[in-house]
Structures are given as structure tokens and as C-alpha cells.
PDB file of C-alpha atoms in Angstrom:
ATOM      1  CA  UNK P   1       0.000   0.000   0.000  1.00 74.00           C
ATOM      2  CA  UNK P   2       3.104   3.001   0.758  1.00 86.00           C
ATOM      3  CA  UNK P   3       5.341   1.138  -1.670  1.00 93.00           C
ATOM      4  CA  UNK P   4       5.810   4.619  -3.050  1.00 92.00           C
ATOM      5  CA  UNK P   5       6.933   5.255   0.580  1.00 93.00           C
ATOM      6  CA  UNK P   6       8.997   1.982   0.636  1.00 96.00           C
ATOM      7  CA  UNK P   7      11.165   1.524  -2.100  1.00 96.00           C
ATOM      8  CA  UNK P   8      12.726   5.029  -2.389  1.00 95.00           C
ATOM      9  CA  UNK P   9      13.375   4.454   1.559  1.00 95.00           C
ATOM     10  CA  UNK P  10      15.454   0.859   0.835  1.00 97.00           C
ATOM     11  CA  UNK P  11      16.843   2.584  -2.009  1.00 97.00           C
ATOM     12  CA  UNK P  12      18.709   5.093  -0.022  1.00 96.00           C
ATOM     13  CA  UNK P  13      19.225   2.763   2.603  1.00 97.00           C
ATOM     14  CA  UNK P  14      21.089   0.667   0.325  1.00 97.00           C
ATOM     15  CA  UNK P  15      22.781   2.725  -1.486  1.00 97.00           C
ATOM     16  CA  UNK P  16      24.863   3.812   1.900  1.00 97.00           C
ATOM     17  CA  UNK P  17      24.781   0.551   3.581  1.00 97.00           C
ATOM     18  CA  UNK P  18      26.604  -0.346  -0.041  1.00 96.00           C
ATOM     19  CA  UNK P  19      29.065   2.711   0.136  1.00 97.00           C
ATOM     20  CA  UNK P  20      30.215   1.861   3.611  1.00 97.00           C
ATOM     21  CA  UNK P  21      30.389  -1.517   3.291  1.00 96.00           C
ATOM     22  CA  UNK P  22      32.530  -1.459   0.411  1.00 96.00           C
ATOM     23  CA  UNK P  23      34.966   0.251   3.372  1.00 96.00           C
ATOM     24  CA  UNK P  24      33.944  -1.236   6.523  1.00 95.00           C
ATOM     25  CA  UNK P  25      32.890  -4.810   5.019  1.00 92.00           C
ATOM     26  CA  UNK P  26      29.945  -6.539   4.249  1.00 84.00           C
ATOM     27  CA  UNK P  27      29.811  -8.129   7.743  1.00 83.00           C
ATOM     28  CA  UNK P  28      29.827  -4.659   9.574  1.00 92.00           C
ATOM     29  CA  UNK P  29      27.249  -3.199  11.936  1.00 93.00           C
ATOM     30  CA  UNK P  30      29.011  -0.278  11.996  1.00 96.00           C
ATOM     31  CA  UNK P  31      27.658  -0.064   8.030  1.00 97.00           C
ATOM     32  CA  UNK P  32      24.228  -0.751   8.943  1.00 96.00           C
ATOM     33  CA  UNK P  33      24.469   2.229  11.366  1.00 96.00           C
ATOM     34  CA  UNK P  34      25.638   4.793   9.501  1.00 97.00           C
ATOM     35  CA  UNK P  35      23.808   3.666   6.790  1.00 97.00           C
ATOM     36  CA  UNK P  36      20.875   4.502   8.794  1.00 96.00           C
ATOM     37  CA  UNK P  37      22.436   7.770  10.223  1.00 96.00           C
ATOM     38  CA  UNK P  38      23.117   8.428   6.660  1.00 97.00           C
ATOM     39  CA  UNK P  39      19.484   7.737   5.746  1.00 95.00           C
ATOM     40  CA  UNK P  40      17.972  10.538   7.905  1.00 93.00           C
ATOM     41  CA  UNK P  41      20.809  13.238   7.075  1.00 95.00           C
ATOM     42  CA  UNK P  42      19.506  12.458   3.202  1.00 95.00           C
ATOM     43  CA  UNK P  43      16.047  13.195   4.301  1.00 90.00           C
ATOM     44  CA  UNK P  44      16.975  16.029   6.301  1.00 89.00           C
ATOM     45  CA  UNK P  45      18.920  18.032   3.600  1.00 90.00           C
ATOM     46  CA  UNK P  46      16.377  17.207   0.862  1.00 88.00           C
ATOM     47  CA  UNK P  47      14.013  18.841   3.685  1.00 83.00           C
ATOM     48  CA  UNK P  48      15.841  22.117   3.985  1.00 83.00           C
ATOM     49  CA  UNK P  49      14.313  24.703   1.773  1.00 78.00           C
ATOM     50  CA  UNK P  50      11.227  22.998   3.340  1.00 76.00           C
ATOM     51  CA  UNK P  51      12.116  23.659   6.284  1.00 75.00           C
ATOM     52  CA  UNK P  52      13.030  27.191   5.795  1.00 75.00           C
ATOM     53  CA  UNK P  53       9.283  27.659   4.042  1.00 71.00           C
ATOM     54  CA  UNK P  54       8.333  26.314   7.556  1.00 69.00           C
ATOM     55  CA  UNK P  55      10.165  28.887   9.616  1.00 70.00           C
ATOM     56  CA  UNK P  56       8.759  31.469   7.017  1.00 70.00           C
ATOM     57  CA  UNK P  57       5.319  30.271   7.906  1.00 68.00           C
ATOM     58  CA  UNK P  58       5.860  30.514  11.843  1.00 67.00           C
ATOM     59  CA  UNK P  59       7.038  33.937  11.180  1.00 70.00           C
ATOM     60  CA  UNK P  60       3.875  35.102   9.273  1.00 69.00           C
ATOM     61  CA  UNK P  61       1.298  33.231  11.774  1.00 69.00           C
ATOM     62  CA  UNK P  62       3.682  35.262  14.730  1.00 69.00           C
ATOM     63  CA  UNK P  63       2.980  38.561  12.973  1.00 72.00           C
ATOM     64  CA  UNK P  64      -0.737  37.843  12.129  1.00 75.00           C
ATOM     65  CA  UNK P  65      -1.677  37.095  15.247  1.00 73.00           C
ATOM     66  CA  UNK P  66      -3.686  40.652  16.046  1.00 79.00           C
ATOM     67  CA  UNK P  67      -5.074  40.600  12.521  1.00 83.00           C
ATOM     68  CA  UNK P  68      -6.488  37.076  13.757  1.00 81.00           C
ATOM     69  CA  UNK P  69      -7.581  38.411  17.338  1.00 81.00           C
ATOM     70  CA  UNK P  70      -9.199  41.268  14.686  1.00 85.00           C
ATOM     71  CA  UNK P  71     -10.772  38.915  12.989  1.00 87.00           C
ATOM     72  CA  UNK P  72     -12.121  37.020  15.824  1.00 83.00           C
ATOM     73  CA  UNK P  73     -13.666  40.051  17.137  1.00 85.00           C
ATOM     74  CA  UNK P  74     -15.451  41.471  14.097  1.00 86.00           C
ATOM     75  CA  UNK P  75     -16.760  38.353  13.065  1.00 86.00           C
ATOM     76  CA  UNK P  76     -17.472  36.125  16.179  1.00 85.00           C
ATOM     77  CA  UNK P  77     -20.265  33.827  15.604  1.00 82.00           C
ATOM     78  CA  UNK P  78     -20.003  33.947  12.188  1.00 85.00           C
ATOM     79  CA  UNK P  79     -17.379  31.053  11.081  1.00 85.00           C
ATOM     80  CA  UNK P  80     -17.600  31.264   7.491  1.00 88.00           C
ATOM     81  CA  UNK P  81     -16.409  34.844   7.137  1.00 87.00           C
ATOM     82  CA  UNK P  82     -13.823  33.930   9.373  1.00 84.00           C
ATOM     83  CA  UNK P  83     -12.366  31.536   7.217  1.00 83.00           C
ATOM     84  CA  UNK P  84     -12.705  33.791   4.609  1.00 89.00           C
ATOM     85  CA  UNK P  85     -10.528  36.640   5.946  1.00 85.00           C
ATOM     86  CA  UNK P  86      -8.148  34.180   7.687  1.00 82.00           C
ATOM     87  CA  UNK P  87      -7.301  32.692   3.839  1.00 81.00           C
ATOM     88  CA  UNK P  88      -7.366  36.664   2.720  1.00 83.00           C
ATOM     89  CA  UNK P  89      -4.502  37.174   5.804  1.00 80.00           C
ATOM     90  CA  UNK P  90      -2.637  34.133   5.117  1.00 75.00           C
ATOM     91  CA  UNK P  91      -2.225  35.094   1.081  1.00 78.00           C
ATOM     92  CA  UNK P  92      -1.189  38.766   1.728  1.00 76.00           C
ATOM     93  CA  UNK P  93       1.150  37.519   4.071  1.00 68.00           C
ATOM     94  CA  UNK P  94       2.492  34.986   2.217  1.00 65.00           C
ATOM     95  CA  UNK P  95       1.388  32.159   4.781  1.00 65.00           C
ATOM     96  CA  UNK P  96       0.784  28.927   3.069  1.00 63.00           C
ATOM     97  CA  UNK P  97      -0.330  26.069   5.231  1.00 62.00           C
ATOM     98  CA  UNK P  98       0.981  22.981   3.210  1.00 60.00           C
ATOM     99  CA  UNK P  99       4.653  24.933   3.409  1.00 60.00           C
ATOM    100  CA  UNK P 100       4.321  24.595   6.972  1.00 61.00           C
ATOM    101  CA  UNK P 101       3.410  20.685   7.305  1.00 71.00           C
ATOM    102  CA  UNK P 102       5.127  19.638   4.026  1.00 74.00           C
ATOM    103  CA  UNK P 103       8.548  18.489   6.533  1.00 74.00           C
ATOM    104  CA  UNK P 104       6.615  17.040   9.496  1.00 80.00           C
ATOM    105  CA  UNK P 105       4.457  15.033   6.814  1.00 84.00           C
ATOM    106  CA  UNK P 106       7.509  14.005   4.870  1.00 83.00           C
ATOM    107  CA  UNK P 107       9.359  12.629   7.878  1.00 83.00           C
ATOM    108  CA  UNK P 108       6.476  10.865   9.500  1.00 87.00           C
ATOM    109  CA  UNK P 109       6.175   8.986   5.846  1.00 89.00           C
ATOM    110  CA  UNK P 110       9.934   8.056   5.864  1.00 88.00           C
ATOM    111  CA  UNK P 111       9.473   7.118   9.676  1.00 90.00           C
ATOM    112  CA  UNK P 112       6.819   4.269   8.781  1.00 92.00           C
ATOM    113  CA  UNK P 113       9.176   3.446   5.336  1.00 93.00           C
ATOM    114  CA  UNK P 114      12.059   3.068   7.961  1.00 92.00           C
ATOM    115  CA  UNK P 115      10.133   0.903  10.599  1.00 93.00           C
ATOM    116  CA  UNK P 116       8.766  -1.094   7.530  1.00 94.00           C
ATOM    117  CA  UNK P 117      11.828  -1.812   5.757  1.00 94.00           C
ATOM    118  CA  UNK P 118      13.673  -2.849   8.831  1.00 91.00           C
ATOM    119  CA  UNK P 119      10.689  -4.292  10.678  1.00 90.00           C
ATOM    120  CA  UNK P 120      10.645  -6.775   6.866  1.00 94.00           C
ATOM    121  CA  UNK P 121      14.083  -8.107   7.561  1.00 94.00           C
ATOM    122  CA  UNK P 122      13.345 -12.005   8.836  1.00 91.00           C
ATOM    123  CA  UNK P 123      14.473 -14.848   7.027  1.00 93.00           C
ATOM    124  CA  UNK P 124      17.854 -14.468   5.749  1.00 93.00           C
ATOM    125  CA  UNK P 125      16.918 -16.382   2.448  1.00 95.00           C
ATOM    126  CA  UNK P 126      14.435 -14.015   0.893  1.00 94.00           C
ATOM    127  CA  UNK P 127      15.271 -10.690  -0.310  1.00 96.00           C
ATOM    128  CA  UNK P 128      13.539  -7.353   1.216  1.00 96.00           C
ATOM    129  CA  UNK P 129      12.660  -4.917  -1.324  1.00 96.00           C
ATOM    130  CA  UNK P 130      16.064  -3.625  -2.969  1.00 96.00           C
ATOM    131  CA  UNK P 131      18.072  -5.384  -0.652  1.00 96.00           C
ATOM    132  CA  UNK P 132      19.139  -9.121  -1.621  1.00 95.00           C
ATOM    133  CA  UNK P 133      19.113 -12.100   0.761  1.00 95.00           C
ATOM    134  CA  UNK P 134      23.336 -11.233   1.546  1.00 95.00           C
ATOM    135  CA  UNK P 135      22.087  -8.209   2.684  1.00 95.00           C
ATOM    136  CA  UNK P 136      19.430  -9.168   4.715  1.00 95.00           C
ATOM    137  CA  UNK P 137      21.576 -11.800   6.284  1.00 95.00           C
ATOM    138  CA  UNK P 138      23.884  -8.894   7.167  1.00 95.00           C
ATOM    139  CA  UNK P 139      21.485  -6.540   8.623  1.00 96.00           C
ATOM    140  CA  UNK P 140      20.335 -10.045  10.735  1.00 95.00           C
ATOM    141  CA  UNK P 141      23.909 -10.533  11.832  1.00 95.00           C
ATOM    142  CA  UNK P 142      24.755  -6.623  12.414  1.00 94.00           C
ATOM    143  CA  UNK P 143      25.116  -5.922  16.039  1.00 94.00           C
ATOM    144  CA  UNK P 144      26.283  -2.098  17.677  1.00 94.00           C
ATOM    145  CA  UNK P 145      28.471  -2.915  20.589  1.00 93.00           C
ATOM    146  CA  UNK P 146      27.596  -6.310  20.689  1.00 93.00           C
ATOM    147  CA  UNK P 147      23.961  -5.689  21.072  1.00 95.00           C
ATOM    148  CA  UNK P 148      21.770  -6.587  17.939  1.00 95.00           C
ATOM    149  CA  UNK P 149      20.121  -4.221  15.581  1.00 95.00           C
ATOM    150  CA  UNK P 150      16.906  -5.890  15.862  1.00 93.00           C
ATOM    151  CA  UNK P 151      16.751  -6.203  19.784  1.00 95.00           C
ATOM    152  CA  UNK P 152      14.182  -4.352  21.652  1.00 95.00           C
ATOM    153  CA  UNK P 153      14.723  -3.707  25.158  1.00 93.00           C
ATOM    154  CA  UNK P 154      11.028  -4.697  26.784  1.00 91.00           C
ATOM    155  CA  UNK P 155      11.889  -8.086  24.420  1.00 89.00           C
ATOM    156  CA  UNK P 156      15.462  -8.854  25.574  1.00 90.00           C
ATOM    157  CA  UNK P 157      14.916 -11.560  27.842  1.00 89.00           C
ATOM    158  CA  UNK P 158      18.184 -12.415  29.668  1.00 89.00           C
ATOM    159  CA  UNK P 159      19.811 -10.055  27.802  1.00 92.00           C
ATOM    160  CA  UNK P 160      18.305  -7.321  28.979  1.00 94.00           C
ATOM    161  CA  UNK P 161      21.021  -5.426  30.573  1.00 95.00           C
ATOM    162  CA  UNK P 162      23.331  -5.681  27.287  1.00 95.00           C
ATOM    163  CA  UNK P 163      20.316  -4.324  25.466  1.00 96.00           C
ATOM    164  CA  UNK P 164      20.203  -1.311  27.886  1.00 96.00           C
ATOM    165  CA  UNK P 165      23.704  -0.574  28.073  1.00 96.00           C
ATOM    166  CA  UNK P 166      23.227   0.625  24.328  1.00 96.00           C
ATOM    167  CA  UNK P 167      19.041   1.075  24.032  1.00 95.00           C
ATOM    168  CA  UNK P 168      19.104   3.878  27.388  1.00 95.00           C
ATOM    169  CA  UNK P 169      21.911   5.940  26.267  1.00 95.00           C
ATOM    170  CA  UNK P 170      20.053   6.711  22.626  1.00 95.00           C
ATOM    171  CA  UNK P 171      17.185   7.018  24.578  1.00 95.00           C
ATOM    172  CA  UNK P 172      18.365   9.807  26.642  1.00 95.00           C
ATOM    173  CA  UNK P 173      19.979  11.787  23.983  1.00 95.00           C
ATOM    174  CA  UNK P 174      16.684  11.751  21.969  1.00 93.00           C
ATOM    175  CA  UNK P 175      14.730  12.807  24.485  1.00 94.00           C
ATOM    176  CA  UNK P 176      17.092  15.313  25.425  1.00 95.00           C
ATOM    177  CA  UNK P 177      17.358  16.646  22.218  1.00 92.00           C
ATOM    178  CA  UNK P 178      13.580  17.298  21.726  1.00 92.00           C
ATOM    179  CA  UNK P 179      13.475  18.957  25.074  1.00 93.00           C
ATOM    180  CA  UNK P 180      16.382  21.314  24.264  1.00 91.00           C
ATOM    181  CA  UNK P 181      14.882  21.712  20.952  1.00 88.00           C
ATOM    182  CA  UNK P 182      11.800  23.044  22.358  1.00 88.00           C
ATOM    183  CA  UNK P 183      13.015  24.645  24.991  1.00 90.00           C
ATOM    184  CA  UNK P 184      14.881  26.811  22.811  1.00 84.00           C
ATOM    185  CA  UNK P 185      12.173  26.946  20.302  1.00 80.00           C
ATOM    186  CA  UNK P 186       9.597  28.724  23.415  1.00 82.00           C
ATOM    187  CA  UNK P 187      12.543  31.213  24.044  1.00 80.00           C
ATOM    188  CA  UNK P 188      12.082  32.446  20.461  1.00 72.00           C
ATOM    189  CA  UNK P 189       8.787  33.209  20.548  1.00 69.00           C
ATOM    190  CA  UNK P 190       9.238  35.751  23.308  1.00 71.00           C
ATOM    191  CA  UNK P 191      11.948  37.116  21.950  1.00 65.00           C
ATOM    192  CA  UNK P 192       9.802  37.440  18.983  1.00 58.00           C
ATOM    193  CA  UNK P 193       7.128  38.905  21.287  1.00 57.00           C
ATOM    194  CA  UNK P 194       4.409  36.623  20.355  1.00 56.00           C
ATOM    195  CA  UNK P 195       1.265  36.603  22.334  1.00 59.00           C
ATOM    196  CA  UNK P 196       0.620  33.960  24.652  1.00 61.00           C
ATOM    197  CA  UNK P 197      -2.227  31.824  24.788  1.00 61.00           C
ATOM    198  CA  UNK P 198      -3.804  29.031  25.812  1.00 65.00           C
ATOM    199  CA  UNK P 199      -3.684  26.854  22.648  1.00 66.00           C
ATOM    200  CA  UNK P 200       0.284  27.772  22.650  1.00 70.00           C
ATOM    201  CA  UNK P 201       0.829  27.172  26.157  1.00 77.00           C
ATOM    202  CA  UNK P 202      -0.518  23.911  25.786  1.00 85.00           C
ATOM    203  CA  UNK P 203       1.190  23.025  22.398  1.00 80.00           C
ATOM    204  CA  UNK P 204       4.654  24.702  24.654  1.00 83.00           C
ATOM    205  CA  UNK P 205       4.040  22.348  27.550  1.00 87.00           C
ATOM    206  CA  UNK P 206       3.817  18.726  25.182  1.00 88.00           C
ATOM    207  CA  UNK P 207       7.041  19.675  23.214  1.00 89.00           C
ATOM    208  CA  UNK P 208       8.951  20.610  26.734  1.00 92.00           C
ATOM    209  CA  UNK P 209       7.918  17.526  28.101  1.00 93.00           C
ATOM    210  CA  UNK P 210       5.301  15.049  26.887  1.00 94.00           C
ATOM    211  CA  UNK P 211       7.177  14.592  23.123  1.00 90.00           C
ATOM    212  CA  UNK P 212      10.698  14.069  25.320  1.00 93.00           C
ATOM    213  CA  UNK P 213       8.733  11.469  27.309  1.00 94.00           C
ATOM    214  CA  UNK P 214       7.703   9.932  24.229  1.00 91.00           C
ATOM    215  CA  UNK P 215      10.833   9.576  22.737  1.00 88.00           C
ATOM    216  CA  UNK P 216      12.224   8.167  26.136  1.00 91.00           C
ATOM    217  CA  UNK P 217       9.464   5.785  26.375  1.00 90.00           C
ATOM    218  CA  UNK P 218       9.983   4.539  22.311  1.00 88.00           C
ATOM    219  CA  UNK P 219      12.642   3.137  23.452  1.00 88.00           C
ATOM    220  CA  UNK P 220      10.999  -0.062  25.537  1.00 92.00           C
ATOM    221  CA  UNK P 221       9.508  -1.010  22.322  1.00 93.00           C
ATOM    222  CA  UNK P 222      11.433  -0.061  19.141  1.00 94.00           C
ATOM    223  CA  UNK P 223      14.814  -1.869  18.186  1.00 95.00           C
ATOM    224  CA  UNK P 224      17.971  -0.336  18.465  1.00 95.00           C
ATOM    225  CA  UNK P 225      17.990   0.436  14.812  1.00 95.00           C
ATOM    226  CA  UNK P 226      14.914   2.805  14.998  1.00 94.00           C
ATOM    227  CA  UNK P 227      16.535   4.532  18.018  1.00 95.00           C
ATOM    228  CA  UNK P 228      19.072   4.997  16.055  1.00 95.00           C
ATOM    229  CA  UNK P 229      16.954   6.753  14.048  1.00 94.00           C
ATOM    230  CA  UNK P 230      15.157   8.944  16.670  1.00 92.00           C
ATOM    231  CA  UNK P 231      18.602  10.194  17.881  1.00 94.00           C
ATOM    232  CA  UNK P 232      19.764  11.273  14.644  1.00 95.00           C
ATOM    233  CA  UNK P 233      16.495  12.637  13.655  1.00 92.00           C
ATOM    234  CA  UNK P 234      16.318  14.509  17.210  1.00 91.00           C
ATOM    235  CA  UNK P 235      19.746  15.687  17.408  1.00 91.00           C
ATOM    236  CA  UNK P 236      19.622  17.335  13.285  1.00 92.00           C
ATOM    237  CA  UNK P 237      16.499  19.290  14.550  1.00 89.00           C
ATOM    238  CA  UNK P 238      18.226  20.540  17.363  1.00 89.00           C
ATOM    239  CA  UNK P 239      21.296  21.415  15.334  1.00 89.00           C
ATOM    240  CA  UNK P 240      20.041  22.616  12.196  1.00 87.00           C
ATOM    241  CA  UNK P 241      17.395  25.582  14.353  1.00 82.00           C
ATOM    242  CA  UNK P 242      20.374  26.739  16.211  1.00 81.00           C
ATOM    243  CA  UNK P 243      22.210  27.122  12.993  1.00 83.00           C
ATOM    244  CA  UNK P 244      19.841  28.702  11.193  1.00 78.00           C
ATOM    245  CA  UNK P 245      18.699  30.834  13.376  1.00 73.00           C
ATOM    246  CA  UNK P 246      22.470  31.953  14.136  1.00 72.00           C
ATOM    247  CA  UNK P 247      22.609  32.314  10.401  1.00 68.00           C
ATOM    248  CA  UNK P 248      19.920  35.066  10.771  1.00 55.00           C
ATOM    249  CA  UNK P 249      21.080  36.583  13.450  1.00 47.00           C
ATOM    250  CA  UNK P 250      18.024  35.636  16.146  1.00 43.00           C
ATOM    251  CA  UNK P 251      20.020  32.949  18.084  1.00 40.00           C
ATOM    252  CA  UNK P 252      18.719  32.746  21.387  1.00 40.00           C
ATOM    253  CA  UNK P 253      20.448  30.554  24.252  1.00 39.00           C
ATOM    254  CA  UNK P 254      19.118  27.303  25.400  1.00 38.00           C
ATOM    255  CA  UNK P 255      18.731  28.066  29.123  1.00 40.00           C
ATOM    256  CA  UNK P 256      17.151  31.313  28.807  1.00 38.00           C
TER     257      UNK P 256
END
């Protein structure tokens, strides 16, 4: 059903798990993991003039926040005009809505390729979309610090406390990452003197804490390789605003 979703994922995958193992060796975890590091930093520069239409966006919804409160007022009760003036606002400021979701969408669709593509590799005989069955036997046998790919922590039996040595630290850094990332994020928008309300405060209060907790808690149930995932994924977001924001001259620190 996404196999529009799932090829061009494998594809990429294979492509670097190809590249490094023509350095590290076919037998190599290490391959396996930075072709999946490798994966997301694809994703994440194809996503950067996205993700600058997406700062763009914030910026205009920041600035048309009276002419909303405006609009509220003059035509409360009646939803319809509303919506009319709000899509009148959002074209003369140059606010498009699909600019705005276009990178959360995209990496929420190579998330699920991801999952699926790893989730497929089982039986070392049969091939899994672009990858052939010596590849698929590799990604079986691939381990990061002795720890398999595949293992998932609230699965790891006996060896739950090799599973954890690796599974809790790339838990903590993704869940760090979002919270700094956020944190940061909130400090912005009073810097940027954006109105508070209660629809932010809330949105503010699940990416300081509940999204961290989530990322934490993804841990007990996703393998190693997805957390892999999560941490690169996590720790490019946190990067990339502080960069770009830098490069505009509105860095803000992450304690303040």
C-alpha cells in the first residue's frame, strides 16, 4: 500500500549501507548504522528549503496574530467569514499552510518506510525490497556494541542489561534533544514577542515535556535500529534551528 513510501526508503538505505560496506565490510554493523544515520541526514537536507518555508510560515502566523484576534472580534459567531478573511490574511502575508506541514508530513512517511523496511528483515533467504538475501543476512547478523540491531529492550529476555547498556543511552539523547529543541524553540517566541495563549501554552508544555517522554518511552519497544533513528532525527532538529537561526542573526540561548 506506501510502496511509493517503501522503495525510495530501501533505495537510499542501500545505497549507503553499499558505500560503507565497500569500506567497513559486508559483515559490519558499523555499516548498517551509519547507513541509517546516513538515511535521515539524506532526508533532512532534501528537507531544507522545506524547512526554511516552515520557519517562514511561523514567522507570518507570529505577525498575524492581532489581525487574527481582529478577525475574531469582528466576526465572532459567524465562522464562514472567518475563514474567509483568515485565507485573505494568510495570502497577503504569504502564509501557506501545506509549506508549513510539508517536513513534518515528509518525515512521518519516511518514519513508517524506515520501521517497515527494517521491521521486513526475517528470514535471511528471501530478499527485502532492494536489498538481496546477503544483505538481509547482514542486517540479521549486524550488532552495535555487541547488542543486535533488531533487539528491543522490553523483548530482551536475559539479555536485557546488554540491550540497555546501548538502548538507554540513545534514549536519553533523543529525548534530550527534543526537550532542548523546544526549549529553545519557546525562548524564540518571546523574543519574537508573540502573544501567549492558551492553545500555545498547551502546544509549549507537550514539546517541553510530553514529546521528550515519548521519545524516552519509544525506546521499551522499538529496536535499536529505529533509536538509532530517533537520535539522529532529534539531534539534526536541534542542530540545524540553532544554525539557522544563528545564520539570521536571532540565536537565542538554550537556558534562557
Amino acid at each position: 500500500m506506501l510502496d511509493f513510501i517503501y522503495y525510495p526508503v530501501s533505495a537510499v538505505l542501500w545505497l549507503w549501507h553499499t558505500l560503507f560496506a565497500s569500506v567497513l565490510g559486508a559483515a559490519s554493523g558499523l555499516a548498517w548504522v551509519l547507513a541509517i544515520v546516513f538515511l535521515v541526514i539524506t532526508l533532512r537536507a532534501l528537507l531544507l528549503r522545506p524547512f526554511l518555508a516552515q520557519l517562514r510560515w511561523q514567522r507570518g502566523l507570529t505577525r498575524m496574530q492581532p489581525a487574527i484576534q481582529e478577525i475574531k472580534r469582528k466576526h465572532a459567531g459567524d465562522l464562514e467569514r472567518q475563514g474567509l478573511e483568515m485565507r485573505k490574511l494568510q495570502r497577503e502575508h504569504g502564509v501557506s499552510m501545506l509549506g508549513g506541514f510539508l517536513p513534518i508530513v515528509a518525515q512521518i512517511l519516511v518514519f513508517l518506510g524506515l520501521f517497515h523496511v527494517l521491521r521486513s528483515f526475517q528470514n535471511p533467504e528471501v530478499a527485502n525490497y532492494v536489498f538481496g538475501p546477503d544483505q538481509v543476512r547482514s542486517f540479521l547478523d549486524a550488532d552495535l556494541f555487541g547488542v543486535s540491531l533488531n533487539a528491543v529492550l522490553t523483548g530482551a529476555g536475559s539479555g536485557f542489561a546488554a540491550v540497555a547498556v546501548v538502548a538507554v543511552p540513545l534514549m536519553l539523547i533523543a529525548a534530550l534533544a527534543t526537550h532542548l529543541t523546544a526549549r529553545a524553540s519557546i525562548a524564540r517566541q518571546r523574543d519574537a514577542g508573540a502573544e501567549p495563549n492558551a492553545q500555545t501554552g498547551i502546544m509549549n508544555a507537550l514539546s517541553l515535556w510530553i514529546f521528550p517522554a515519548g521519545a524516552l518511552l519509544s525506546g521499551l519497544i522499538f529496536p535499536v535500529a529505529i533509536l538509532l533513528y530517533f537520535v539522529t532525527q532529534n539531534a539534526w532538529t536541534f542542530a540545524q534551528q540553532h544554525l539557522v537561526y544563528r545564520r539570521w542573526g536571532v540565536e537565542t540561548p538554550v537556558g534562557s
